[in-house]
């Protein structure tokens, strides 16, 4: 080994040791604080729009949604997380539902939902377009009528002479309805049955509409909330089993995964990027941090929370020193540096 190469090797060893000392031990916190401040100072001079193109941002957002949304980690964790929530978090008797969720936003949410008359009207209108929904509504009304008639029959049976008369009327009504149900071949009675189902649906819709607008539904919903707000969170498990929660979580995950692949979602994501650029494109990178709820102190804290353990582990197994040496060695063994060192040695 020539003299310049020997000097280069010694300088390389010295710088590797210096860098290791910079990123380990007590010195690490000082270096992080210094470098974060320097980076933020530079960020204050760089406008977001100048360094991030809108097309690049669109591609990045789409890639993140596509890759992470369909990742094996997320897919395999859904059921595990659901079980863990059911077993541990939802099983807590220490916290009540009111401790977890504030009453005021719940009240505001319900008030908004019950006040969305346009959405309610449109939903009820679309329901009338479904023959199957009309049939369900008809069955619902029939059930109410059956219950009402049965109640009247039981009451009438206690009055001499009236019970047989009500029973005859009930039997006649049931026979007529059965005849209408069997007539589904396009006959007059079949048409009447279909119109009856549609009429039942409209009546049901009117009842729902009037209930939402006139009845104290909001107050009833809040009363229902208040009844549960003081109960332990574990009481929520009375509403569904662990298997139900797991299956619901997997179904929701499936909906999200299949939705992310649709072209329309990409259009929505692009629009979100456009809105972000319109709102924040002229901010500097440093100005974006407060908008995101972060500060330089937050960044330093999070780096120091995880950085030392990772760096120390990499130092112990020699990986860190090897990486530093691999980055610096090409400089010290380059011809210009060796030539300078040769002049110094001579």
GROMACS .gro file of C-alpha atoms in nm:
model
  346
    1UNK     CA    1   0.000   0.000   0.000
    2UNK     CA    2   0.142   0.338  -0.101
    3UNK     CA    3   0.172   0.626   0.144
    4UNK     CA    4  -0.134   0.814   0.006
    5UNK     CA    5  -0.346   0.498   0.036
    6UNK     CA    6  -0.230   0.443   0.395
    7UNK     CA    7  -0.320   0.802   0.486
    8UNK     CA    8  -0.658   0.765   0.311
    9UNK     CA    9  -0.731   0.445   0.507
   10UNK     CA   10  -0.647   0.616   0.838
   11UNK     CA   11  -0.860   0.919   0.751
   12UNK     CA   12  -1.148   0.690   0.654
   13UNK     CA   13  -1.124   0.505   0.988
   14UNK     CA   14  -1.118   0.835   1.174
   15UNK     CA   15  -1.424   0.971   0.995
   16UNK     CA   16  -1.618   0.648   1.042
   17UNK     CA   17  -1.549   0.671   1.415
   18UNK     CA   18  -1.648   1.039   1.416
   19UNK     CA   19  -1.981   0.976   1.240
   20UNK     CA   20  -2.057   0.683   1.470
   21UNK     CA   21  -2.000   0.908   1.769
   22UNK     CA   22  -2.230   1.170   1.615
   23UNK     CA   23  -2.526   0.933   1.587
   24UNK     CA   24  -2.489   0.735   1.910
   25UNK     CA   25  -2.495   0.807   2.281
   26UNK     CA   26  -2.566   1.151   2.429
   27UNK     CA   27  -2.434   1.321   2.120
   28UNK     CA   28  -2.724   1.184   1.914
   29UNK     CA   29  -2.982   1.415   2.077
   30UNK     CA   30  -2.764   1.720   2.007
   31UNK     CA   31  -2.714   1.618   1.645
   32UNK     CA   32  -3.086   1.557   1.594
   33UNK     CA   33  -3.176   1.895   1.743
   34UNK     CA   34  -2.917   2.068   1.527
   35UNK     CA   35  -3.009   1.889   1.205
   36UNK     CA   36  -3.385   1.927   1.252
   37UNK     CA   37  -3.342   2.300   1.307
   38UNK     CA   38  -3.123   2.322   0.997
   39UNK     CA   39  -3.373   2.128   0.787
   40UNK     CA   40  -3.661   2.347   0.907
   41UNK     CA   41  -3.463   2.658   0.831
   42UNK     CA   42  -3.414   2.534   0.477
   43UNK     CA   43  -3.781   2.431   0.456
   44UNK     CA   44  -3.884   2.789   0.537
   45UNK     CA   45  -3.719   2.900   0.215
   46UNK     CA   46  -3.881   2.641  -0.015
   47UNK     CA   47  -4.234   2.683  -0.153
   48UNK     CA   48  -4.428   2.359  -0.169
   49UNK     CA   49  -4.547   2.413  -0.526
   50UNK     CA   50  -4.188   2.471  -0.645
   51UNK     CA   51  -4.061   2.129  -0.538
   52UNK     CA   52  -4.372   1.909  -0.568
   53UNK     CA   53  -4.548   1.883  -0.902
   54UNK     CA   54  -4.922   1.826  -0.901
   55UNK     CA   55  -4.896   1.527  -1.136
   56UNK     CA   56  -4.627   1.368  -0.919
   57UNK     CA   57  -4.843   1.424  -0.611
   58UNK     CA   58  -5.140   1.260  -0.781
   59UNK     CA   59  -4.934   0.953  -0.870
   60UNK     CA   60  -4.793   0.934  -0.516
   61UNK     CA   61  -5.135   0.950  -0.351
   62UNK     CA   62  -5.274   0.687  -0.587
   63UNK     CA   63  -4.974   0.462  -0.522
   64UNK     CA   64  -5.008   0.493  -0.145
   65UNK     CA   65  -5.381   0.412  -0.154
   66UNK     CA   66  -5.327   0.121  -0.393
   67UNK     CA   67  -5.023  -0.036  -0.224
   68UNK     CA   68  -5.113   0.013   0.141
   69UNK     CA   69  -5.484  -0.049   0.089
   70UNK     CA   70  -5.414  -0.389  -0.060
   71UNK     CA   71  -5.113  -0.482   0.152
   72UNK     CA   72  -5.088  -0.825   0.310
   73UNK     CA   73  -5.023  -0.667   0.651
   74UNK     CA   74  -5.351  -0.478   0.644
   75UNK     CA   75  -5.544  -0.773   0.506
   76UNK     CA   76  -5.412  -1.018   0.766
   77UNK     CA   77  -5.447  -0.771   1.053
   78UNK     CA   78  -5.816  -0.689   1.008
   79UNK     CA   79  -5.950  -1.005   1.173
   80UNK     CA   80  -5.677  -1.002   1.439
   81UNK     CA   81  -5.750  -0.639   1.530
   82UNK     CA   82  -6.125  -0.710   1.543
   83UNK     CA   83  -6.072  -0.999   1.784
   84UNK     CA   84  -5.833  -0.795   1.999
   85UNK     CA   85  -6.080  -0.506   2.020
   86UNK     CA   86  -6.361  -0.742   2.117
   87UNK     CA   87  -6.157  -0.931   2.378
   88UNK     CA   88  -5.967  -0.645   2.536
   89UNK     CA   89  -6.083  -0.293   2.454
   90UNK     CA   90  -6.456  -0.358   2.421
   91UNK     CA   91  -6.444  -0.575   2.732
   92UNK     CA   92  -6.350  -0.285   2.956
   93UNK     CA   93  -6.565  -0.218   3.262
   94UNK     CA   94  -6.345   0.075   3.365
   95UNK     CA   95  -6.478   0.322   3.107
   96UNK     CA   96  -6.833   0.411   3.018
   97UNK     CA   97  -6.951   0.493   2.669
   98UNK     CA   98  -6.998   0.855   2.781
   99UNK     CA   99  -6.631   0.869   2.886
  100UNK     CA  100  -6.525   0.767   2.536
  101UNK     CA  101  -6.768   0.971   2.324
  102UNK     CA  102  -6.883   1.320   2.418
  103UNK     CA  103  -7.258   1.383   2.421
  104UNK     CA  104  -7.249   1.716   2.233
  105UNK     CA  105  -7.112   1.587   1.900
  106UNK     CA  106  -7.349   1.289   1.914
  107UNK     CA  107  -7.642   1.525   1.960
  108UNK     CA  108  -7.520   1.745   1.673
  109UNK     CA  109  -7.478   1.441   1.447
  110UNK     CA  110  -7.827   1.310   1.516
  111UNK     CA  111  -7.978   1.655   1.473
  112UNK     CA  112  -7.808   1.686   1.136
  113UNK     CA  113  -7.916   1.340   1.020
  114UNK     CA  114  -8.278   1.391   1.119
  115UNK     CA  115  -8.274   1.737   0.961
  116UNK     CA  116  -8.154   1.616   0.619
  117UNK     CA  117  -8.503   1.626   0.469
  118UNK     CA  118  -8.379   1.635   0.110
  119UNK     CA  119  -8.187   1.312   0.154
  120UNK     CA  120  -8.480   1.152   0.332
  121UNK     CA  121  -8.726   1.252   0.060
  122UNK     CA  122  -8.498   1.125  -0.216
  123UNK     CA  123  -8.440   0.796  -0.037
  124UNK     CA  124  -8.812   0.740   0.015
  125UNK     CA  125  -8.881   0.826  -0.349
  126UNK     CA  126  -8.626   0.573  -0.473
  127UNK     CA  127  -8.772   0.307  -0.245
  128UNK     CA  128  -9.105   0.335  -0.427
  129UNK     CA  129  -8.926   0.225  -0.747
  130UNK     CA  130  -8.843  -0.117  -0.605
  131UNK     CA  131  -9.114  -0.386  -0.635
  132UNK     CA  132  -8.940  -0.597  -0.371
  133UNK     CA  133  -8.935  -0.310  -0.123
  134UNK     CA  134  -9.304  -0.253  -0.194
  135UNK     CA  135  -9.370  -0.618  -0.113
  136UNK     CA  136  -9.179  -0.586   0.213
  137UNK     CA  137  -9.379  -0.276   0.304
  138UNK     CA  138  -9.701  -0.462   0.221
  139UNK     CA  139  -9.599  -0.749   0.448
  140UNK     CA  140  -9.519  -0.499   0.720
  141UNK     CA  141  -9.860  -0.333   0.691
  142UNK     CA  142 -10.028  -0.675   0.679
  143UNK     CA  143  -9.852  -0.770   1.000
  144UNK     CA  144  -9.975  -0.456   1.170
  145UNK     CA  145 -10.329  -0.525   1.051
  146UNK     CA  146 -10.309  -0.888   1.165
  147UNK     CA  147 -10.191  -0.783   1.508
  148UNK     CA  148 -10.464  -0.519   1.530
  149UNK     CA  149 -10.736  -0.761   1.422
  150UNK     CA  150 -10.612  -1.029   1.659
  151UNK     CA  151 -10.614  -0.780   1.944
  152UNK     CA  152 -10.969  -0.677   1.859
  153UNK     CA  153 -11.079  -1.041   1.833
  154UNK     CA  154 -10.942  -1.119   2.176
  155UNK     CA  155 -11.117  -0.816   2.322
  156UNK     CA  156 -11.445  -0.894   2.141
  157UNK     CA  157 -11.442  -1.256   2.253
  158UNK     CA  158 -11.505  -1.134   2.605
  159UNK     CA  159 -11.837  -0.977   2.494
  160UNK     CA  160 -12.126  -1.222   2.434
  161UNK     CA  161 -12.240  -1.231   2.071
  162UNK     CA  162 -11.970  -0.997   1.940
  163UNK     CA  163 -11.684  -1.246   1.933
  164UNK     CA  164 -11.839  -1.464   1.661
  165UNK     CA  165 -11.919  -1.162   1.446
  166UNK     CA  166 -11.559  -1.030   1.464
  167UNK     CA  167 -11.423  -1.379   1.395
  168UNK     CA  168 -11.639  -1.402   1.081
  169UNK     CA  169 -11.514  -1.063   0.959
  170UNK     CA  170 -11.154  -1.156   1.029
  171UNK     CA  171 -11.184  -1.485   0.843
  172UNK     CA  172 -11.344  -1.314   0.544
  173UNK     CA  173 -11.067  -1.052   0.532
  174UNK     CA  174 -10.797  -1.317   0.548
  175UNK     CA  175 -10.960  -1.523   0.274
  176UNK     CA  176 -10.981  -1.220   0.045
  177UNK     CA  177 -10.619  -1.133   0.106
  178UNK     CA  178 -10.503  -1.491   0.036
  179UNK     CA  179 -10.691  -1.485  -0.291
  180UNK     CA  180 -10.514  -1.163  -0.387
  181UNK     CA  181 -10.176  -1.306  -0.294
  182UNK     CA  182 -10.232  -1.609  -0.519
  183UNK     CA  183 -10.336  -1.395  -0.816
  184UNK     CA  184  -9.996  -1.301  -0.957
  185UNK     CA  185 -10.059  -1.393  -1.322
  186UNK     CA  186 -10.153  -1.045  -1.443
  187UNK     CA  187 -10.525  -1.075  -1.371
  188UNK     CA  188 -10.729  -0.792  -1.228
  189UNK     CA  189 -10.683  -0.922  -0.875
  190UNK     CA  190 -10.312  -0.961  -0.936
  191UNK     CA  191 -10.292  -0.602  -1.052
  192UNK     CA  192 -10.484  -0.494  -0.747
  193UNK     CA  193 -10.241  -0.686  -0.527
  194UNK     CA  194  -9.949  -0.506  -0.688
  195UNK     CA  195 -10.118  -0.171  -0.645
  196UNK     CA  196 -10.194  -0.265  -0.288
  197UNK     CA  197  -9.827  -0.330  -0.224
  198UNK     CA  198  -9.734   0.005  -0.376
  199UNK     CA  199 -10.005   0.175  -0.172
  200UNK     CA  200  -9.871   0.006   0.141
  201UNK     CA  201  -9.521   0.131   0.060
  202UNK     CA  202  -9.641   0.486   0.008
  203UNK     CA  203  -9.833   0.474   0.333
  204UNK     CA  204  -9.524   0.341   0.508
  205UNK     CA  205  -9.312   0.614   0.354
  206UNK     CA  206  -9.561   0.879   0.463
  207UNK     CA  207  -9.554   0.742   0.814
  208UNK     CA  208  -9.173   0.751   0.817
  209UNK     CA  209  -9.171   1.103   0.674
  210UNK     CA  210  -9.417   1.231   0.931
  211UNK     CA  211  -9.236   1.058   1.212
  212UNK     CA  212  -8.902   1.213   1.117
  213UNK     CA  213  -9.049   1.562   1.084
  214UNK     CA  214  -9.317   1.579   1.350
  215UNK     CA  215  -9.237   1.320   1.616
  216UNK     CA  216  -8.970   1.390   1.881
  217UNK     CA  217  -8.732   1.144   1.714
  218UNK     CA  218  -8.422   1.345   1.801
  219UNK     CA  219  -8.517   1.357   2.167
  220UNK     CA  220  -8.594   0.986   2.168
  221UNK     CA  221  -8.258   0.908   2.009
  222UNK     CA  222  -8.076   1.119   2.268
  223UNK     CA  223  -8.270   0.949   2.544
  224UNK     CA  224  -8.154   0.616   2.402
  225UNK     CA  225  -7.797   0.750   2.401
  226UNK     CA  226  -7.822   0.871   2.759
  227UNK     CA  227  -7.944   0.530   2.871
  228UNK     CA  228  -7.626   0.376   2.735
  229UNK     CA  229  -7.377   0.655   2.804
  230UNK     CA  230  -7.347   0.561   3.169
  231UNK     CA  231  -7.293   0.191   3.104
  232UNK     CA  232  -6.950   0.025   3.073
  233UNK     CA  233  -6.804  -0.005   2.725
  234UNK     CA  234  -6.825  -0.382   2.766
  235UNK     CA  235  -7.203  -0.350   2.736
  236UNK     CA  236  -7.158  -0.294   2.363
  237UNK     CA  237  -7.076  -0.664   2.330
  238UNK     CA  238  -7.440  -0.740   2.404
  239UNK     CA  239  -7.521  -0.616   2.054
  240UNK     CA  240  -7.297  -0.848   1.856
  241UNK     CA  241  -7.075  -1.151   1.901
  242UNK     CA  242  -6.704  -1.173   1.836
  243UNK     CA  243  -6.773  -1.361   1.512
  244UNK     CA  244  -7.013  -1.086   1.401
  245UNK     CA  245  -6.752  -0.814   1.461
  246UNK     CA  246  -6.484  -1.010   1.278
  247UNK     CA  247  -6.708  -1.075   0.978
  248UNK     CA  248  -6.818  -0.710   0.965
  249UNK     CA  249  -6.455  -0.595   0.975
  250UNK     CA  250  -6.362  -0.831   0.692
  251UNK     CA  251  -6.661  -0.721   0.483
  252UNK     CA  252  -6.574  -0.352   0.529
  253UNK     CA  253  -6.212  -0.427   0.441
  254UNK     CA  254  -6.328  -0.607   0.129
  255UNK     CA  255  -6.540  -0.309   0.027
  256UNK     CA  256  -6.243  -0.075   0.075
  257UNK     CA  257  -6.003  -0.302  -0.114
  258UNK     CA  258  -6.234  -0.345  -0.412
  259UNK     CA  259  -6.325   0.025  -0.416
  260UNK     CA  260  -5.966   0.142  -0.429
  261UNK     CA  261  -5.923  -0.036  -0.763
  262UNK     CA  262  -6.199   0.161  -0.933
  263UNK     CA  263  -6.117   0.442  -1.176
  264UNK     CA  264  -6.365   0.676  -1.007
  265UNK     CA  265  -6.173   0.660  -0.679
  266UNK     CA  266  -5.863   0.775  -0.868
  267UNK     CA  267  -6.060   1.074  -0.995
  268UNK     CA  268  -6.167   1.157  -0.639
  269UNK     CA  269  -5.808   1.132  -0.514
  270UNK     CA  270  -5.688   1.359  -0.794
  271UNK     CA  271  -5.951   1.615  -0.697
  272UNK     CA  272  -5.834   1.601  -0.334
  273UNK     CA  273  -5.476   1.667  -0.449
  274UNK     CA  274  -5.595   1.961  -0.659
  275UNK     CA  275  -5.780   2.109  -0.362
  276UNK     CA  276  -5.472   2.065  -0.142
  277UNK     CA  277  -5.254   2.244  -0.396
  278UNK     CA  278  -5.506   2.526  -0.426
  279UNK     CA  279  -5.510   2.571  -0.050
  280UNK     CA  280  -5.147   2.504   0.043
  281UNK     CA  281  -4.948   2.512  -0.280
  282UNK     CA  282  -4.799   2.856  -0.207
  283UNK     CA  283  -4.699   2.772   0.151
  284UNK     CA  284  -4.338   2.700   0.230
  285UNK     CA  285  -4.256   2.353   0.356
  286UNK     CA  286  -4.191   2.502   0.697
  287UNK     CA  287  -4.534   2.668   0.703
  288UNK     CA  288  -4.706   2.338   0.631
  289UNK     CA  289  -4.594   2.185   0.960
  290UNK     CA  290  -4.818   2.401   1.184
  291UNK     CA  291  -5.106   2.340   0.941
  292UNK     CA  292  -5.052   1.967   0.996
  293UNK     CA  293  -5.044   2.019   1.372
  294UNK     CA  294  -4.669   1.952   1.398
  295UNK     CA  295  -4.375   2.154   1.523
  296UNK     CA  296  -4.001   2.117   1.517
  297UNK     CA  297  -4.016   1.996   1.876
  298UNK     CA  298  -4.263   1.724   1.775
  299UNK     CA  299  -4.029   1.601   1.503
  300UNK     CA  300  -3.729   1.597   1.738
  301UNK     CA  301  -3.929   1.413   2.002
  302UNK     CA  302  -4.044   1.141   1.764
  303UNK     CA  303  -3.694   1.090   1.619
  304UNK     CA  304  -3.548   1.061   1.968
  305UNK     CA  305  -3.828   0.824   2.067
  306UNK     CA  306  -3.729   0.560   1.814
  307UNK     CA  307  -3.393   0.664   1.666
  308UNK     CA  308  -3.152   0.574   1.951
  309UNK     CA  309  -3.275   0.215   1.982
  310UNK     CA  310  -3.251   0.156   1.606
  311UNK     CA  311  -2.907   0.320   1.578
  312UNK     CA  312  -2.767   0.132   1.878
  313UNK     CA  313  -2.889  -0.200   1.742
  314UNK     CA  314  -2.730  -0.125   1.404
  315UNK     CA  315  -2.409  -0.023   1.578
  316UNK     CA  316  -2.388  -0.341   1.787
  317UNK     CA  317  -2.417  -0.575   1.489
  318UNK     CA  318  -2.172  -0.371   1.280
  319UNK     CA  319  -2.422  -0.281   1.009
  320UNK     CA  320  -2.406   0.092   1.082
  321UNK     CA  321  -2.027   0.113   1.061
  322UNK     CA  322  -2.033  -0.085   0.738
  323UNK     CA  323  -2.291   0.148   0.583
  324UNK     CA  324  -2.095   0.459   0.681
  325UNK     CA  325  -1.772   0.313   0.547
  326UNK     CA  326  -1.939   0.212   0.220
  327UNK     CA  327  -2.058   0.570   0.169
  328UNK     CA  328  -1.725   0.738   0.253
  329UNK     CA  329  -1.470   0.498   0.108
  330UNK     CA  330  -1.522   0.591  -0.259
  331UNK     CA  331  -1.428   0.949  -0.171
  332UNK     CA  332  -1.102   0.859   0.007
  333UNK     CA  333  -0.995   0.611  -0.258
  334UNK     CA  334  -1.074   0.844  -0.549
  335UNK     CA  335  -0.782   0.960  -0.762
  336UNK     CA  336  -0.817   1.332  -0.678
  337UNK     CA  337  -0.801   1.264  -0.303
  338UNK     CA  338  -0.510   1.022  -0.335
  339UNK     CA  339  -0.328   1.279  -0.546
  340UNK     CA  340  -0.375   1.544  -0.274
  341UNK     CA  341  -0.261   1.301  -0.006
  342UNK     CA  342   0.044   1.212  -0.222
  343UNK     CA  343   0.143   1.577  -0.235
  344UNK     CA  344   0.104   1.603   0.144
  345UNK     CA  345   0.312   1.290   0.200
  346UNK     CA  346   0.589   1.416  -0.021
   0.00000   0.00000   0.00000
